[in-house]
XYZ file of C-alpha atoms in Angstrom:
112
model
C 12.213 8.717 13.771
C 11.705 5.610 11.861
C 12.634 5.226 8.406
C 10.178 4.035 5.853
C 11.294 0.304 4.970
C 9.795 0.011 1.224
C 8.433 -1.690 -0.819
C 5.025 -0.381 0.010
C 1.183 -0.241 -0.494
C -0.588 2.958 -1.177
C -4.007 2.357 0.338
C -6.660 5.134 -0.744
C -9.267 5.822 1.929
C -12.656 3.802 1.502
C -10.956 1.712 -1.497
C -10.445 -2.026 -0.995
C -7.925 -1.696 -4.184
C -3.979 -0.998 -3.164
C -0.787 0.078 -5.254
C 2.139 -0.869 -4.827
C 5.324 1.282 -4.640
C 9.061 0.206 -4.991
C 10.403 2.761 -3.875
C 11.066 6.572 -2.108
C 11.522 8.730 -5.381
C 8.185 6.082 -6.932
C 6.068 7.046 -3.793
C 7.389 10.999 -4.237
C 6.494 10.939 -8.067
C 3.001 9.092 -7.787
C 1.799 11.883 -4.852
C 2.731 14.901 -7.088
C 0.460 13.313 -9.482
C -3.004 15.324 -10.182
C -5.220 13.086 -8.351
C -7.345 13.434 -5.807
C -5.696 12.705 -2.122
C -7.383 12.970 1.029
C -4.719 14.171 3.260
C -4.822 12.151 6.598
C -7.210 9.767 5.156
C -5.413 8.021 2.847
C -2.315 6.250 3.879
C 0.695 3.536 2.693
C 1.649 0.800 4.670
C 5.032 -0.268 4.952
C 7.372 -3.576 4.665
C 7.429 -3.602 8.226
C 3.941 -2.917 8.619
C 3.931 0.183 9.736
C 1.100 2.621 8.454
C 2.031 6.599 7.296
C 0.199 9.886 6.286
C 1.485 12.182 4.645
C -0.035 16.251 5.027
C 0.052 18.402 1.963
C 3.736 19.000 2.120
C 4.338 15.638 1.930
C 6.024 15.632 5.108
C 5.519 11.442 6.192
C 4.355 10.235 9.829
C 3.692 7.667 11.111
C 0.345 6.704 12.752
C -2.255 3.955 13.034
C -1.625 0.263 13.950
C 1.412 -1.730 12.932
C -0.122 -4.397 10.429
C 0.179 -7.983 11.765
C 0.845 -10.041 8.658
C -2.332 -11.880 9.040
C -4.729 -8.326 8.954
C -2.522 -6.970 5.802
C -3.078 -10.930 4.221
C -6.894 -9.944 4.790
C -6.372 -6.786 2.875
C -4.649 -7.660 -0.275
C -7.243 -10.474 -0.233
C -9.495 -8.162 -0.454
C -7.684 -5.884 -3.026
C -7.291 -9.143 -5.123
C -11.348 -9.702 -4.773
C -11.842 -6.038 -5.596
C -10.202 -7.095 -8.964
C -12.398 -9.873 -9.313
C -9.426 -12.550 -9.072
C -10.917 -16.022 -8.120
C -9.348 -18.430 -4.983
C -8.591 -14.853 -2.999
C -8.579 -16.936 0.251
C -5.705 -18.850 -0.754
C -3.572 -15.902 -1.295
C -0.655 -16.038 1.808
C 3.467 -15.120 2.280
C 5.267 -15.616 5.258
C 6.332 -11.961 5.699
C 4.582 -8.573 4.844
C 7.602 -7.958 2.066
C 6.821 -10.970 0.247
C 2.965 -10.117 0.244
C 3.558 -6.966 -0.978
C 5.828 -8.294 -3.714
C 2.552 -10.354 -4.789
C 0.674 -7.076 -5.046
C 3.415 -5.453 -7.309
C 3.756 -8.355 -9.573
C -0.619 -8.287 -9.853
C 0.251 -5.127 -11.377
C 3.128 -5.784 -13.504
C 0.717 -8.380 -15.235
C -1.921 -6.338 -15.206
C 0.091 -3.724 -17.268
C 1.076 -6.231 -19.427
């Protein structure tokens, strides 16, 4: 089995906004959380690009595609635009942990 390689980027189903967790006990606390979760449809994707569901145990797989950097730069562009953040198409990284790590610093300002 392969391990989850974190950070990584909660992505609800139908939402163009993501959010970002640092870590295994972060993602564990934010799904026992009373929201609402569609199980199967909503996924995270991880620092190597690989995409997980999770059932209502929790239990992780993995599924989907493995996220090239350039689709997952199209989707925090679009994250950013669903935040109405201006010059979206010059947001870029050279690897999927660094793009991530401009996601999680978004919302460390944002909480600011």
């Amino acid at each position: 089995m392969t391990s989850i390689r974190f950070p990584v980027l909660f992505v609800y189903s139908g939402c163009d906004e993501l959010l970002p967790l640092a870590s295994l006990p972060a993602l564990q606390q934010f799904l026992q959380q009373p929201q609402a979760l569609l199980f199967g449809a909503d996924c995270f994707i991880d620092s190597a690009g690989l995409q997980w569901t999770f059932d209502t145990q929790y239990t992780f797989r993995q599924t989907g595609p493995v996220w090239t950097l350039t689709e997952l730069t199209l989707r925090v562009q679009r994250h950013f635009f669903a935040q109405q953040q201006c010059c979206v198409s010059k947001i870029n990284a050279p690897d999927i942990s660094a793009l991530i790590a401009l996601v999680q610093q978004d919302a460390v300002n944002t909480a600011d």
